[in-house]
Amino acid sequence: QVQLVESGGGLVQAGGSLSLSCAASGSIFRINAMGWYRQAPGKQRELVASTTTGGSTNYADSVKGRFTISRDHDKNTVYLQMNSLRAEDTAVYYCNAAIVPRFRVTPSNYWGQGTQVTVSS
C-alpha cells in the first residue's frame, strides 16, 4: 500500500508565507514525478507545480516567482514553499505522485488527502 501524507497549510495574511510537505510511504519501488495541485471552491483542480526525478520543474503562471517546489529523494518527500501569498491562492492543496509500487512495472497515480491553505486579505 502506498500513501501520500501532507502537512503544513493553514491560515496566513496576504503577503505571508507557508510551507507544505508531502511524504510518500509504503511499498515503493520508484517515484517518478511529484507535484502539487490545488482546488478552490467552485473551480477545477489545477496544477500548481511539479518536479521530475531529474530535477526539472514546472509552475503555473500564477505562482511563478512566488512558489518553489523541491524534493528530497532520500525521504520520498516533496515540498512547496509559498511566498507572497495572495487571497486567490486560497484553496485545498493536494500532493500528487507517479509511483511504481514494488513488484509492479508501471507507475500509478497517487493523491494526498489535501490540506487547506487560506489567505486573508
Protein backbone atom coordinates (compact mmCIF):
# COMPACT_ATOMS: atom_id res chain seq x y z
CA GLN A 1 0.00 0.00 0.00
CA VAL A 2 1.30 3.44 -0.94
CA GLN A 3 0.31 6.61 0.90
CA LEU A 4 0.95 10.31 0.49
CA VAL A 5 0.71 12.25 3.73
CA GLU A 6 0.67 16.03 3.61
CA SER A 7 1.47 18.52 6.31
CA GLY A 8 1.56 22.28 6.55
CA GLY A 9 -1.04 24.69 5.35
CA GLY A 10 -3.23 26.87 7.50
CA LEU A 11 -4.27 30.50 7.69
CA VAL A 12 -1.96 33.35 6.73
CA GLN A 13 -2.33 37.01 5.86
CA ALA A 14 -1.78 38.23 2.34
CA GLY A 15 1.91 38.71 1.68
CA GLY A 16 2.86 35.99 4.10
CA SER A 17 4.45 32.59 3.57
CA LEU A 18 3.55 28.97 4.15
CA SER A 19 5.29 25.70 3.52
CA LEU A 20 3.73 22.38 2.58
CA SER A 21 5.32 18.97 2.67
CA CYS A 22 4.22 15.59 1.38
CA ALA A 23 5.84 12.29 2.27
CA ALA A 24 5.31 9.10 0.32
CA SER A 25 5.44 5.84 2.23
CA GLY A 26 4.64 2.19 1.81
CA SER A 27 5.61 -0.41 -0.73
CA ILE A 28 7.50 1.81 -3.16
CA PHE A 29 9.88 0.75 -5.88
CA ARG A 30 10.37 4.10 -7.57
CA ILE A 31 8.84 7.56 -7.52
CA ASN A 32 8.68 9.42 -10.80
CA ALA A 33 7.17 12.90 -10.94
CA MET A 34 5.80 14.60 -7.84
CA GLY A 35 3.77 17.74 -7.66
CA TRP A 36 1.15 19.91 -6.08
CA TYR A 37 -2.36 20.72 -7.29
CA ARG A 38 -4.98 22.97 -5.79
CA GLN A 39 -8.72 23.30 -5.92
CA ALA A 40 -10.60 26.42 -4.91
CA PRO A 41 -14.34 26.35 -4.18
CA GLY A 42 -16.33 26.12 -7.38
CA LYS A 43 -13.24 25.67 -9.53
CA GLN A 44 -11.47 22.76 -11.15
CA ARG A 45 -8.36 21.25 -9.69
CA GLU A 46 -5.28 22.83 -11.26
CA LEU A 47 -1.58 22.12 -11.35
CA VAL A 48 0.47 24.39 -9.14
CA ALA A 49 3.96 22.94 -9.55
CA SER A 50 5.65 19.69 -10.41
CA THR A 51 9.11 18.20 -10.41
CA THR A 52 10.63 15.20 -12.15
CA THR A 53 13.23 12.74 -10.88
CA GLY A 54 15.81 14.64 -12.89
CA GLY A 55 15.00 17.88 -11.11
CA SER A 56 13.08 19.65 -13.84
CA THR A 57 10.32 21.86 -12.50
CA ASN A 58 7.13 23.29 -13.91
CA TYR A 59 4.97 26.04 -12.43
CA ALA A 60 1.58 27.52 -13.11
CA ASP A 61 1.97 31.05 -14.45
CA SER A 62 0.04 32.41 -11.47
CA VAL A 63 2.65 31.19 -8.97
CA LYS A 64 5.90 31.68 -10.87
CA GLY A 65 8.37 33.69 -8.85
CA ARG A 66 6.40 33.18 -5.63
CA PHE A 67 6.28 29.41 -5.10
CA THR A 68 9.16 26.94 -5.09
CA ILE A 69 8.87 23.18 -5.34
CA SER A 70 11.66 20.97 -4.08
CA ARG A 71 12.19 17.31 -3.40
CA ASP A 72 14.17 15.10 -1.04
CA HIS A 73 14.68 11.80 -2.83
CA ASP A 74 16.06 10.06 0.26
CA LYS A 75 12.96 10.95 2.25
CA ASN A 76 10.48 10.45 -0.61
CA THR A 77 9.20 13.92 0.20
CA VAL A 78 8.18 16.89 -1.89
CA TYR A 79 7.89 20.42 -0.56
CA LEU A 80 6.14 23.58 -1.66
CA GLN A 81 7.38 26.88 -0.33
CA MET A 82 4.78 29.57 -0.89
CA ASN A 83 5.78 33.21 -0.54
CA SER A 84 3.95 36.46 -1.21
CA LEU A 85 0.65 34.68 -0.80
CA ARG A 86 -2.48 36.24 -2.22
CA ALA A 87 -6.15 35.79 -1.43
CA GLU A 88 -6.56 33.98 -4.75
CA ASP A 89 -4.13 31.30 -3.56
CA THR A 90 -6.79 30.13 -1.11
CA ALA A 91 -7.61 26.52 -1.92
CA VAL A 92 -7.21 22.93 -0.84
CA TYR A 93 -3.75 21.82 -1.90
CA TYR A 94 -3.20 18.22 -2.96
CA CYS A 95 0.04 16.32 -3.31
CA ASN A 96 0.34 14.08 -6.35
CA ALA A 97 2.92 11.49 -7.31
CA ALA A 98 3.50 8.93 -10.02
CA ILE A 99 4.79 5.90 -8.13
CA VAL A 100 5.82 2.45 -9.23
CA PRO A 101 4.90 0.12 -6.36
CA ARG A 102 7.12 -2.84 -5.53
CA PHE A 103 6.57 -5.87 -7.73
CA ARG A 104 5.00 -3.66 -10.39
CA VAL A 105 6.35 -2.32 -13.65
CA THR A 106 4.21 0.70 -14.47
CA PRO A 107 3.53 3.75 -12.30
CA SER A 108 0.21 4.54 -10.70
CA ASN A 109 -1.10 7.98 -9.80
CA TYR A 110 -1.49 8.74 -6.09
CA TRP A 111 -3.05 11.67 -4.25
CA GLY A 112 -2.69 13.05 -0.78
CA GLN A 113 -5.69 13.83 1.40
CA GLY A 114 -5.46 17.57 0.79
CA THR A 115 -4.57 20.44 3.09
CA GLN A 116 -6.37 23.77 3.36
CA VAL A 117 -4.50 26.98 2.65
CA THR A 118 -6.41 30.16 3.45
CA VAL A 119 -5.00 33.60 2.69
CA SER A 120 -6.80 36.51 4.27
CA SER A 121 -6.74 39.86 2.52
